[in-house]
Coordinates of C-alpha atoms and ligand atoms in Angstrom, one line a residue:
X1 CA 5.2 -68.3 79.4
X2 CA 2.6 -66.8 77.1
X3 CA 1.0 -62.9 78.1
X4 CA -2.9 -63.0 77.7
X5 CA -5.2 -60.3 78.6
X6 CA -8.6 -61.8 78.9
X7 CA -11.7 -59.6 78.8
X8 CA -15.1 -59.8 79.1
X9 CA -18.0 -57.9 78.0
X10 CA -19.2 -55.0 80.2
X11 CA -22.5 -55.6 82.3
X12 CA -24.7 -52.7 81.2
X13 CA -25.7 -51.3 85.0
X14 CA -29.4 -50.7 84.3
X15 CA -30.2 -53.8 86.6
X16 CA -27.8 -56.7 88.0
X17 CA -27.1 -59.1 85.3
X18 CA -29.1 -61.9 84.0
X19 CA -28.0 -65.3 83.6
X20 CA -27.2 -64.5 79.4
X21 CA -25.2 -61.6 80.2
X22 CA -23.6 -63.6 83.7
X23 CA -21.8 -65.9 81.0
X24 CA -19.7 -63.7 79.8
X25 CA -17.7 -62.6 82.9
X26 CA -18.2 -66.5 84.1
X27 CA -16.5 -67.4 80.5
X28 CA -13.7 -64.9 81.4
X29 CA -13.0 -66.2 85.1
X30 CA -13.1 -69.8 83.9
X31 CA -10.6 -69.2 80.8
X32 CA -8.0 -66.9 83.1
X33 CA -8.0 -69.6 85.8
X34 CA -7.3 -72.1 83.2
X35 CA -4.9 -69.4 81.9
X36 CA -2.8 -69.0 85.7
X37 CA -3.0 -72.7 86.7
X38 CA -1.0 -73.1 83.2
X39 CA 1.8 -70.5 84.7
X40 CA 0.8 -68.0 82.0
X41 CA 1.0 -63.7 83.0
X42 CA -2.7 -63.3 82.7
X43 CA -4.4 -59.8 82.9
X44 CA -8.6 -60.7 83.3
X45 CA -10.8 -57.0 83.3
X46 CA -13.9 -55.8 82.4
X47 CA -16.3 -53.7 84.5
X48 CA -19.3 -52.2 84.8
X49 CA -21.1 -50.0 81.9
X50 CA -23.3 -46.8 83.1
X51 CA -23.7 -43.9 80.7
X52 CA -26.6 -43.8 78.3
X53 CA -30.3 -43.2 78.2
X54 CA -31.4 -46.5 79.5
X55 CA -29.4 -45.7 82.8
X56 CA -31.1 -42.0 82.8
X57 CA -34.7 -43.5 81.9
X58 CA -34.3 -46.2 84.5
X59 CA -32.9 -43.6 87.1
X60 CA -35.8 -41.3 86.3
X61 CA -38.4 -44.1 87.1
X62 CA -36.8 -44.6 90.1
X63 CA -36.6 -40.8 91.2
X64 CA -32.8 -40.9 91.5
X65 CA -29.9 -39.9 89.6
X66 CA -27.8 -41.7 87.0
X67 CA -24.9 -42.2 89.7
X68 CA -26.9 -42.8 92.6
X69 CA -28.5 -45.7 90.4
X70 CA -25.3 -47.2 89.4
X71 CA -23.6 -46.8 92.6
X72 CA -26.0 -48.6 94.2
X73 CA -26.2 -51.5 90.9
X74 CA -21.9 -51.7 91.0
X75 CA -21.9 -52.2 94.8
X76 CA -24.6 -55.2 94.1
X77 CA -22.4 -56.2 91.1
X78 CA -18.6 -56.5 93.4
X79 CA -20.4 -58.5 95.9
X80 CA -22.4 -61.0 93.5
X81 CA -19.0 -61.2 91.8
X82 CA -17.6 -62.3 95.2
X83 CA -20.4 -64.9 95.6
X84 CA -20.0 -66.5 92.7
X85 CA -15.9 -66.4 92.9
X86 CA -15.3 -64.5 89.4
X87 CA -11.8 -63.8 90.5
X88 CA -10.8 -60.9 88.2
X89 CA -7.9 -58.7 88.4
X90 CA -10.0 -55.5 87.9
X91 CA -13.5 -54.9 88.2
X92 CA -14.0 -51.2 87.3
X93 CA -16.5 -48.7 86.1
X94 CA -17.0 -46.1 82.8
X95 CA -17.3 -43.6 86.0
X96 CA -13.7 -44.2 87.1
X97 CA -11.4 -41.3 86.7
X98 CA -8.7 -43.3 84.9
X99 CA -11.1 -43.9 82.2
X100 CA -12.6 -41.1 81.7
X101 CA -8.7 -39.6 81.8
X102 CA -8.1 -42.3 79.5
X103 CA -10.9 -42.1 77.2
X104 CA -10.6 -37.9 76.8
X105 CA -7.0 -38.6 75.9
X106 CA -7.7 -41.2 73.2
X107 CA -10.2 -38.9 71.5
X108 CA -8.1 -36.3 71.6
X109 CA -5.3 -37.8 70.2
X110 CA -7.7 -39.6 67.6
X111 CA -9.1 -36.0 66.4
X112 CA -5.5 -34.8 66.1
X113 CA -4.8 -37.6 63.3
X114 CA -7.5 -36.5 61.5
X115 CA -10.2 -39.4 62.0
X116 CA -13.0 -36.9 63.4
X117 CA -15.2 -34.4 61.8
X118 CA -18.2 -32.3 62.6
X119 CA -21.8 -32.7 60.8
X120 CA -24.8 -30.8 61.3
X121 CA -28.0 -33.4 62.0
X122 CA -31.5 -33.6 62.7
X123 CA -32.6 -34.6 66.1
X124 CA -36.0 -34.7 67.9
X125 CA -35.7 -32.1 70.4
X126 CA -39.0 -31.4 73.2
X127 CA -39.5 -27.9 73.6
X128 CA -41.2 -28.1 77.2
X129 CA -38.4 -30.0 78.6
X130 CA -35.8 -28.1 76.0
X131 CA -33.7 -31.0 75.7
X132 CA -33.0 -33.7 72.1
X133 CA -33.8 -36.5 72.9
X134 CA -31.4 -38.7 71.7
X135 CA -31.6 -43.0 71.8
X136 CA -34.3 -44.0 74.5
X137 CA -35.6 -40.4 75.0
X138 CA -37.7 -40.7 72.5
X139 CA -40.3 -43.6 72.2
X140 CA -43.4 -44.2 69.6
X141 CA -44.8 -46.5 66.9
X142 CA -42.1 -48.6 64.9
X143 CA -42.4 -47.6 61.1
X144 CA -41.4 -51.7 60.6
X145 CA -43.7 -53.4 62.5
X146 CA -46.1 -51.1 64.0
X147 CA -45.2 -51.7 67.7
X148 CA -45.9 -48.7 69.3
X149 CA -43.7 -49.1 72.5
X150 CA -40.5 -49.2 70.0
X151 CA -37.5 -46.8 71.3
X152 CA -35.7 -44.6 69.5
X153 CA -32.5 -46.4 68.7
X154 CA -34.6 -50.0 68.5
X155 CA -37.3 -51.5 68.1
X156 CA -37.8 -54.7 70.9
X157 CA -40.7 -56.2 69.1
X158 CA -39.0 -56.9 65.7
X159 CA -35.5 -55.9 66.4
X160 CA -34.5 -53.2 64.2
X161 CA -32.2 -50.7 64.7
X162 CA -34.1 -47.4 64.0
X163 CA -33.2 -43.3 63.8
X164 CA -35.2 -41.5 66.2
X165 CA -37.0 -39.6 63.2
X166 CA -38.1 -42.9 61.7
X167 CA -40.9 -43.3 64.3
X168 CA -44.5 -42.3 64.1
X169 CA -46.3 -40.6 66.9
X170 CA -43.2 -40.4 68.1
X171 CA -43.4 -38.6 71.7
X172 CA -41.2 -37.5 75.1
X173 CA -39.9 -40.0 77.5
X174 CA -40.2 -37.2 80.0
X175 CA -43.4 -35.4 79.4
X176 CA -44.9 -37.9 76.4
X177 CA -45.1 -34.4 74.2
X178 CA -44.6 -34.4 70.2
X179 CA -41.2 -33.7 69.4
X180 CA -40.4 -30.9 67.0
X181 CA -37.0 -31.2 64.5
X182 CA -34.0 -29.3 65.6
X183 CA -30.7 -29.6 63.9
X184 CA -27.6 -29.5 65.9
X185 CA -23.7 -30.5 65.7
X186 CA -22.1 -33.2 66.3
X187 CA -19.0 -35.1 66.5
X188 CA -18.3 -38.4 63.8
X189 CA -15.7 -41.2 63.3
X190 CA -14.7 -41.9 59.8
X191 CA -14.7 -45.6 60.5
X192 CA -14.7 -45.4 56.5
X193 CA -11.0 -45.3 56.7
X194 CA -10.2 -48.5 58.2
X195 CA -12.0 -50.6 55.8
X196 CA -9.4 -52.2 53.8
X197 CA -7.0 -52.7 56.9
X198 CA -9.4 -54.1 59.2
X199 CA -10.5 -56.3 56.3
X200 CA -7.1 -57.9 56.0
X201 CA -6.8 -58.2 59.7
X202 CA -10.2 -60.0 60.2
X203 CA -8.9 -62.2 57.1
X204 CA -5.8 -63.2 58.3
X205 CA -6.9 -63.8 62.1
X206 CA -8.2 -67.6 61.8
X207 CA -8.8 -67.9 65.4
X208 CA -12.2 -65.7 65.0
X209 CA -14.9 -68.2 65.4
X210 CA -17.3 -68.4 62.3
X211 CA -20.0 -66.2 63.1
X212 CA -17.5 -63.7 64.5
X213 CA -15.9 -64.0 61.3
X214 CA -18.7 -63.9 58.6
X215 CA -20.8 -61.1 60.5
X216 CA -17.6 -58.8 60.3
X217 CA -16.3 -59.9 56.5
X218 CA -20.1 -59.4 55.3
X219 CA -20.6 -55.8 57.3
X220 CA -17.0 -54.7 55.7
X221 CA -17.7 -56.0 52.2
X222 CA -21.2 -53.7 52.5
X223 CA -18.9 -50.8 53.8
X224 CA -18.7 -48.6 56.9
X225 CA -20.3 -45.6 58.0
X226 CA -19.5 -43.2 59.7
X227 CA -20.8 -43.1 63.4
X228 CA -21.9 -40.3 65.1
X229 CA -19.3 -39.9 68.4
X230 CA -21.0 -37.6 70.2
X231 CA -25.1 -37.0 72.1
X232 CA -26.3 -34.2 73.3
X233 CA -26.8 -35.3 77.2
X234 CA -25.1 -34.7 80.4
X235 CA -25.0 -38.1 81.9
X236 CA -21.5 -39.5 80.2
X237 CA -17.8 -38.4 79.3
X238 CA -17.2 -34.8 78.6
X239 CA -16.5 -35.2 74.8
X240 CA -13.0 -33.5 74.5
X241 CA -13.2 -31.7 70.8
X242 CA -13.0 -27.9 70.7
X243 CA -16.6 -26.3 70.8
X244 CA -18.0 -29.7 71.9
X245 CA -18.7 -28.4 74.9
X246 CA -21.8 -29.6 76.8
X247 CA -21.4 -32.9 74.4
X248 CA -21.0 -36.4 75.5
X249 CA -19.1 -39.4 73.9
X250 CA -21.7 -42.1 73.0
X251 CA -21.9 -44.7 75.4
X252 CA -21.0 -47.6 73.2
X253 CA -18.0 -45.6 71.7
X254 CA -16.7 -44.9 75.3
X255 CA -17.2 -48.3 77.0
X256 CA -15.1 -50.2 74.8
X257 CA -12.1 -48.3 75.8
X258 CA -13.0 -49.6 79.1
X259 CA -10.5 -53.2 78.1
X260 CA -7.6 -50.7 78.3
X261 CA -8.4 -48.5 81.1
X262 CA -9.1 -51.2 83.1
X263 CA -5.6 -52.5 82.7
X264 CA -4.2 -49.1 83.7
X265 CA -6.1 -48.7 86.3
X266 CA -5.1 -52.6 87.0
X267 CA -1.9 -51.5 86.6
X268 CA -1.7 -48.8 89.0
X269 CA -3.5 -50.0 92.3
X270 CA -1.0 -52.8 92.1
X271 CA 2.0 -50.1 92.5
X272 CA 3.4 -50.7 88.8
X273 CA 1.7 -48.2 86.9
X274 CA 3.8 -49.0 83.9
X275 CA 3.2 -52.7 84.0
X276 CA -0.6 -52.5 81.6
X277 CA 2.2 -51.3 78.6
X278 CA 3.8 -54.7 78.9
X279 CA 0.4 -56.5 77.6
X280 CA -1.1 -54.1 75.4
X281 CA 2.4 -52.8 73.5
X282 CA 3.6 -56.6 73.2
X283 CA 3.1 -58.1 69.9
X284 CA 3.0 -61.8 71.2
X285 CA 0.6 -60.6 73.8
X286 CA -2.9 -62.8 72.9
X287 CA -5.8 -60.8 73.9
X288 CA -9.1 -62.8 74.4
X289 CA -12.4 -61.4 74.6
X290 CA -16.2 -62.9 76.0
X291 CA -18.7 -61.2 74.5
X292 CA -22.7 -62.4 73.0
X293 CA -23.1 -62.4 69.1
X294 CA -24.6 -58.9 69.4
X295 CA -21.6 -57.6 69.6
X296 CA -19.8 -58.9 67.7
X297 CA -19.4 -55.2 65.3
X298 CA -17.9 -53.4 68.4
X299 CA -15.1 -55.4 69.3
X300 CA -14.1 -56.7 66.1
X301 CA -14.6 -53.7 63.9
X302 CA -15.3 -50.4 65.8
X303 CA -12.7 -51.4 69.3
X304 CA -9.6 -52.5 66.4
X305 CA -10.6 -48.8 64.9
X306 CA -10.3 -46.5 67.3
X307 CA -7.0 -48.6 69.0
X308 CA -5.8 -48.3 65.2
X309 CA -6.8 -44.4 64.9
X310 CA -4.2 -43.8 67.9
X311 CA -1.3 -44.5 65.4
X312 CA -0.2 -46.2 68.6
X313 CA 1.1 -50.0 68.5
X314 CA -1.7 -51.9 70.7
X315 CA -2.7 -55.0 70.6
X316 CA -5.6 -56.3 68.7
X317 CA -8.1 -58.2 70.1
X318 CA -6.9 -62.5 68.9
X319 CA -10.0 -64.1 69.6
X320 CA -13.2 -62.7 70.3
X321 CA -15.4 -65.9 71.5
X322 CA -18.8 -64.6 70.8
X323 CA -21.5 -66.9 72.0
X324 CA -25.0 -67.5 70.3
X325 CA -28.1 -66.3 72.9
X326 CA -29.3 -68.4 75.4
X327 CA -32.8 -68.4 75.5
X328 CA -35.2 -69.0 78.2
X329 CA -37.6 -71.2 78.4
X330 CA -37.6 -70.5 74.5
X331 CA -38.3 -67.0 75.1
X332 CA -35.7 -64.1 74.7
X333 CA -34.5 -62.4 78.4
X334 CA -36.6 -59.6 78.7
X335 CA -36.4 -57.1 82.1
X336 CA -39.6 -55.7 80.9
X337 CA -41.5 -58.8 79.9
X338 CA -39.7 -60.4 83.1
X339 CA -38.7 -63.6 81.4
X340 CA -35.0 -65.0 83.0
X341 CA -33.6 -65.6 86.0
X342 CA -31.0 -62.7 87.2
X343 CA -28.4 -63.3 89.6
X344 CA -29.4 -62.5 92.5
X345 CA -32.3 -64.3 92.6
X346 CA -30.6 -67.7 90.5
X347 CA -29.2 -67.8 94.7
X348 CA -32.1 -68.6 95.8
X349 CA -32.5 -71.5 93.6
X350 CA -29.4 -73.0 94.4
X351 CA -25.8 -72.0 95.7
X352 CA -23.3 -69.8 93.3
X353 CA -21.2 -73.2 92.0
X354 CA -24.2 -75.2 90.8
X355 CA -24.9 -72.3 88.3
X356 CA -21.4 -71.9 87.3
X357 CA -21.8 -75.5 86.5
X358 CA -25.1 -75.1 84.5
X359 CA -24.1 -72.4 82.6
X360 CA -21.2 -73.3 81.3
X361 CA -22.7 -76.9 80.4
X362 CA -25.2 -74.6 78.6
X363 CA -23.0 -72.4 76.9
X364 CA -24.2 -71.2 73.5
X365 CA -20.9 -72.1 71.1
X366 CA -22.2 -72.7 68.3
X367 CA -25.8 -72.3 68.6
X368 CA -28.7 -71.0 70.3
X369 CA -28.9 -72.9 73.4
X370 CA -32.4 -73.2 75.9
X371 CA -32.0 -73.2 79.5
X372 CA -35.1 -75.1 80.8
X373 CA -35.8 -75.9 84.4
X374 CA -35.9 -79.5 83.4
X375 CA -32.0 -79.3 81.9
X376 CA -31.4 -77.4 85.3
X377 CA -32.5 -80.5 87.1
X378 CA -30.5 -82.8 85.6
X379 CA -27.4 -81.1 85.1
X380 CA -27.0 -81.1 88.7
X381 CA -29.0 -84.0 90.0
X382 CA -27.6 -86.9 87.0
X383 CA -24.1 -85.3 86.0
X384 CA -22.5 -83.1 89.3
X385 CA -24.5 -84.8 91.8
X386 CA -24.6 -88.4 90.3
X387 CA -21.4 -88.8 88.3
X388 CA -18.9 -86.4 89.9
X389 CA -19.9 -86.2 93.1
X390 CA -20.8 -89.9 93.6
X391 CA -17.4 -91.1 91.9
X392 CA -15.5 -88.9 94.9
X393 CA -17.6 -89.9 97.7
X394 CA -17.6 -93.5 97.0
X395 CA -13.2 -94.1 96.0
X396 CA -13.1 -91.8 99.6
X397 CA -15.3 -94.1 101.8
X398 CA -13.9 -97.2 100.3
X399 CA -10.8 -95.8 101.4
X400 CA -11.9 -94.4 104.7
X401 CA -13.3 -97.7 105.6
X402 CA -11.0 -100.3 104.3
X403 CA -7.8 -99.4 103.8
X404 CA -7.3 -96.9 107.1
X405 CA -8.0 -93.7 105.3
X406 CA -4.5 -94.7 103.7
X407 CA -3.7 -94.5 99.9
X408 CA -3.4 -98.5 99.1
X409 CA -0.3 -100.1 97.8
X410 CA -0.9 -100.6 94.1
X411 CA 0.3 -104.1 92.6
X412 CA 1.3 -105.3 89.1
X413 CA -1.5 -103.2 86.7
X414 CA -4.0 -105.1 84.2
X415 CA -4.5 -104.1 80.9
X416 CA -7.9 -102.4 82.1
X417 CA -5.9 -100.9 84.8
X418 CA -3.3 -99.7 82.4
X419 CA -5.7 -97.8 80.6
X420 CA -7.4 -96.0 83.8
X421 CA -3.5 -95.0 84.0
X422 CA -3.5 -93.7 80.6
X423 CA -7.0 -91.8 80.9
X424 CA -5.4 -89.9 84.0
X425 CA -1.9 -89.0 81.9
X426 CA -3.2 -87.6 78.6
X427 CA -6.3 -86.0 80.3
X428 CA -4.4 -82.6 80.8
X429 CA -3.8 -82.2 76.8
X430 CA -6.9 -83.8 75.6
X431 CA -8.9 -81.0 77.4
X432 CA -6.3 -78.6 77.6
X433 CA -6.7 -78.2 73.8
X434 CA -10.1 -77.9 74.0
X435 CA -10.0 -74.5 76.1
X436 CA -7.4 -73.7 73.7
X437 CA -10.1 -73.6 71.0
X438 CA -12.1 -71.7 73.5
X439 CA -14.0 -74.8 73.8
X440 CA -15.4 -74.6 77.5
X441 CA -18.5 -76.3 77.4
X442 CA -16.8 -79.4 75.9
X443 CA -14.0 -79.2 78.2
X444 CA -16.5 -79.6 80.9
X445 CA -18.2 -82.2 79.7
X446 CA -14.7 -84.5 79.3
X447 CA -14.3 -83.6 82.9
X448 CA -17.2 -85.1 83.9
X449 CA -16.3 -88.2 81.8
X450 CA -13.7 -88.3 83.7
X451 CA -15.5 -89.5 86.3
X452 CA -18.3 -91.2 84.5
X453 CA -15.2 -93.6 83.2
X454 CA -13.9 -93.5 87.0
X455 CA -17.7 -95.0 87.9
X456 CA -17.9 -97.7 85.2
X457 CA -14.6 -99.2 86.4
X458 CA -15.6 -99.1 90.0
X459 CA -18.7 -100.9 89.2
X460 CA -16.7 -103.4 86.6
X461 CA -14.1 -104.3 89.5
X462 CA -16.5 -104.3 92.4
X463 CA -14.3 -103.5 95.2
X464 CA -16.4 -104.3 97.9
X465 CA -17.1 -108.2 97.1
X466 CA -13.3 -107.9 95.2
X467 CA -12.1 -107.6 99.1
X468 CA -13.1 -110.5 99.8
X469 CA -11.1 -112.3 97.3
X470 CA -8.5 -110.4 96.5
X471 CA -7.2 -107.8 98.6
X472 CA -3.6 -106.4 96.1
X473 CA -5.8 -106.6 93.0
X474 CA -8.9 -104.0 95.7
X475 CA -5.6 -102.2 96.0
X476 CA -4.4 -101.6 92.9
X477 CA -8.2 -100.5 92.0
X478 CA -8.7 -98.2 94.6
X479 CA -5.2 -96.7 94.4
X480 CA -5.8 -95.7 90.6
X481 CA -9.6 -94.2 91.4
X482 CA -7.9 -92.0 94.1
X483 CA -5.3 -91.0 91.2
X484 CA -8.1 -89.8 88.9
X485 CA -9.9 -88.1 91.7
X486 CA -6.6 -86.1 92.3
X487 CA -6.7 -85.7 88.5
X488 CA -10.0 -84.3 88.5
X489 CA -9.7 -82.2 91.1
X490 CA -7.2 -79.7 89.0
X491 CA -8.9 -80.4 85.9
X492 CA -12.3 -79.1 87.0
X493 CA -11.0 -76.2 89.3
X494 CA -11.3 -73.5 86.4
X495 CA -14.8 -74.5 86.2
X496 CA -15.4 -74.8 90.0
X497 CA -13.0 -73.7 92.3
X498 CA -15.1 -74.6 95.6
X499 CA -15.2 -78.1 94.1
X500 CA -11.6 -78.4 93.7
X501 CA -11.0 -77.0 97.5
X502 CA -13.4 -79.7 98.4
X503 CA -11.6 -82.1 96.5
X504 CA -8.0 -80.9 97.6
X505 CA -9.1 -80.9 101.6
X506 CA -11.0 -84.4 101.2
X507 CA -7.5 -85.8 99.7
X508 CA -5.5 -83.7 102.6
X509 CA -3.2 -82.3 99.8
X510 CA -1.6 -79.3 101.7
X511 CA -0.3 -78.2 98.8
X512 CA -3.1 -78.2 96.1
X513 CA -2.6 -74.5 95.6
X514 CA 0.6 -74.8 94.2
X515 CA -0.5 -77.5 91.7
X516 CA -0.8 -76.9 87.7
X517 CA -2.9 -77.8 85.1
X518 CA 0.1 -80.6 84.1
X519 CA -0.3 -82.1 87.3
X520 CA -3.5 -83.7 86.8
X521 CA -1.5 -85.9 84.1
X522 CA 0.5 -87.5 87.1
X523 CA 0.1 -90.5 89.7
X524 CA 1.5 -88.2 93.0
X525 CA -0.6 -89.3 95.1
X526 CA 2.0 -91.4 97.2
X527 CA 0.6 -95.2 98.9
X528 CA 0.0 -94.6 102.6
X529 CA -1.0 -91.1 102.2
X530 CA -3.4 -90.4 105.0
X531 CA -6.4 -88.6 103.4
X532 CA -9.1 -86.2 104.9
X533 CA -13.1 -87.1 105.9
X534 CA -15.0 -87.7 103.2
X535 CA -18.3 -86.0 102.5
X536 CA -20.8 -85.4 99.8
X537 CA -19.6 -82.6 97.7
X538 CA -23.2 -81.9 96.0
X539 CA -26.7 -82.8 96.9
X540 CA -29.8 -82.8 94.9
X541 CA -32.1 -80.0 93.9
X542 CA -35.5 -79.5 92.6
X543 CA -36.2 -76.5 90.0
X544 CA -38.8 -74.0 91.7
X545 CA -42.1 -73.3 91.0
X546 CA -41.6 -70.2 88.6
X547 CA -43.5 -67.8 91.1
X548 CA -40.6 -68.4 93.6
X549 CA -37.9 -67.1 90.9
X550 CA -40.3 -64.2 89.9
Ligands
LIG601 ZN1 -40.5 -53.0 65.0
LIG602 ZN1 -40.5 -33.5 77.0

């Protein structure tokens, strides 16, 4: 038994998800299912990210305070979570106590070893409002491109990252005043001085997918920076240097640390507080990480950093799968420009495991992928509705109806039978190894040809005039397509878990919950068995007219 710790990438608690940022936790439930039906010790966490200017800005518009906001967006978070049966061992928050504990202590120990310094810099500053006006405080013209809504850490029209002091006609996100130029202090990392080891770690890790791998080899060979730790706002984590008081630790620098406090705090509402040192202190422990291509610099360069400026012996993150963007409609997900679906509304389109289905048949491996309301069709309607769920319904009628709701006796197997037989017993390795290359879409899709294959040979064999004529050879048929339903049942419950319950009850297996991935490779399903009612596991939808998703 192998000890994983599989993470995904933190919501950012402006607004409930959207479907592109959705994948990542869906990625993470599927894999650590996958993971636990294997009999591995899995630890899945991630949570929910709410410091930063966006929060304040969003929190302003609203007339409510940063906490107030993301209260209210983490309650809606824990309960879409639930909806959608992302089954995680810890869904936390940058507010917990153990991680701001957790994250003070780090820093602390990291400026004692000698890895932070203090800098004098420039910032806007408003006098009305006597506040800088760090990140999205500050908004104006981008010197790039000329787009004058740009913010002051990006631009959204061209994409940039940008200073604050680059911007022209730059002006208050409170009061839309000019800024004047104040210098103050503040806190750096001198990422600079894990150059060369982090270069020989991303070198030697092959498991790194390519772009993964390239982004962080290219940004090394260019050099590191030094990044500023600290902002000068109130809405964050006490930065714990001396006289950096009334500072805050940057967002992105804090929310990271979030994979480990997680695990602590993991480890201590389960009553072994001690227990989170077993994954992250264990060498042979692999830990996996879900994140978009965006960013990709955090948790393969700056994440590995700070763990490494500790002096302490964590874990590295293995395998950071790092998906392309999933566009929509051909357009980027924009909360502003309103273009996406979120996921709260998606439920209105059609229940939770349909778009657990279609996303992860969509997910961007290894390049850009489109979600289009015409794919969203006929995922569903030609593949779950069609394939899987008609290969079910009809092997459990045929059974219902002529053979007593009873397993059939099989007889002496033809050579097409034979390989039906073999299909079922190298299923669990063939798509086995592809989640072990992180390959979920594809291991999906074999699932699903599962059934297709299940289809073609009840539509080669032709039970229902094969009855007629011969009844053993009707038996032997209909006792292998039950087989391969069983099979598919565990094979697709990572994927879809209500599915696999359906599945599991339809068959009367009392003791599907117990089952494991290997299972699927074997023919238990005993002649004479008396199996459940059958009913159609999926039904057909029609995309909706975009003003009912808007
Ligand atoms: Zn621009
Ligand atoms: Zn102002």
């Amino acid at each position: 038994m192998g000890k994983w710790i599989v993470n995904a990438a933190w919501p950012y608690v402006n607004s409930v998800p959207h479907l592109g940022t959705f994948i990542h936790l869906l990625s993470a439930d599927v894999y650590a299912r996958y993971l636990r039906l294997k009999g591995e010790d899995v630890i899945a966490v991630t949570g929910s990210d709410e410091h930063g200017t966006p929060i304040e800005v969003e929190a302003i518009k609203k007339g409510i305070s940063p906490r107030q906001l993301t209260d209210e967006i983490h309650k809606q978070i824990c309960e879409l979570l639930e909806v959608y049966n992302i089954r995680l061992d810890n869904y936390t928050r940058t507010e917990s106590p153990v991680h701001v504990r957790f994250t003070q202590a780090l820093y602390r120990k990291v400026y004692e070893n000698g890895y932070v310094y203090t800098q004098n810099v420039s910032l806007p500053y408003c006098e009305k409002d006597q506040r800088f006006l760090p990140d999205r405080f500050v908004e104006g013209t981008c010197p790039h491109c000329s787009y004058e809504e740009a913010r002051g850490d990006q631009c959204d029209s061209c994409g940039r990252v940008l200073d604050p002091l680059e911007l022209t006609k730059p002006r208050c996100v409170f009061c839309g005043s000019t800024p004047t130029v104040k210098s103050s202090t503040h806190w750096f990392f001198d990422l600079p001085k894990f150059r060369d080891t982090l270069q020989t770690i991303v070198q030697n890790n092959r498991q790194l997918p390519e772009n993964a791998r390239n982004f962080s080899l290219r940004w090394l060979e260019e050099g590191l920076k030094p990044r500023a730790l600290t902002r000068d706002n109130k809405w964050g984590i006490p930065a714990p240097f001396p006289g950096a008081e009334g500072k805050t630790i940057y967002v992105w620098l804090e929310a990271v640390l979030g994979y480990v406090s997680a695990s602590i705090e993991w480890a201590e509402k389960s009553g072994k507080p001690e227990a989170w040192k077993d994954f992250w202190f264990d060498k042979a422990t692999r830990n996996v990480h879900f994140i978009g291509k965006d960013n990709i610099p955090f948790h393969v360069i700056i994440f590995p950093a700070l763990l490494l400026a500790t002096h302490e012996d964590y874990v590295l993150p293995w395998q950071v799968s790092s998906t392309e963007f999933i566009l929509f409609e051909g357009q980027k997900f924009s909360k502003s420009k309103k273009v996406g679906v979120w996921i709260d509304e998606a439920l209105k389109v059609a229940p939770s495991e349909y778009w657990r289905y279609v996303l992860i048949a969509t997910r961007p491996e290894a390049r850009d992928a489109n979600f289009t309301w015409r794919d969203f069709e006929a995922h569903i309607n030609t593949e779950l509705n069609d394939v899987l769920g008609n290969f079910v319904h009809r092997t459990l009628t045929f059974i219902n109806t002529k053979f007593d709701s009873k397993i059939p006796e099989p007889a002496k197997l033809d050579q097409k039978d034979s390989q039906i037989k073999e299909k079922i017993e190298t299923a669990p390795s063939k798509i086995g190894s592809l989640l072990d290359r992180f390959e979920l879409k594809g291991a999906l899709a074999a699932t699903i040809d599962l059934a297709r294959t299940g289809n073609q040979y009840l539509s080669e064999r032709e039970p229902w005039h094969l009855i007629k004529t011969d009844r053993e050879k009707t038996a032997t048929t209909i006792y292998l397509a039950s087989q391969l339903v069983r099979s598919i049942g565990i094979l697709i419950s990572p994927f879809l878990p209500d599915t696999a319950k359906g599945i599991a009850d339809q068959l009367n297996q009392a003791d599907a919950s117990l089952l494991r991935w290997s299972d699927a490779g074997k023919l238990d399903l005993k002649a004479g068995h008396l199996i459940g009612k059958p009913k159609p596991l999926f039904h057909k939808v029609s995309a909706p007219a975009t003003s009912q998703v808007r």
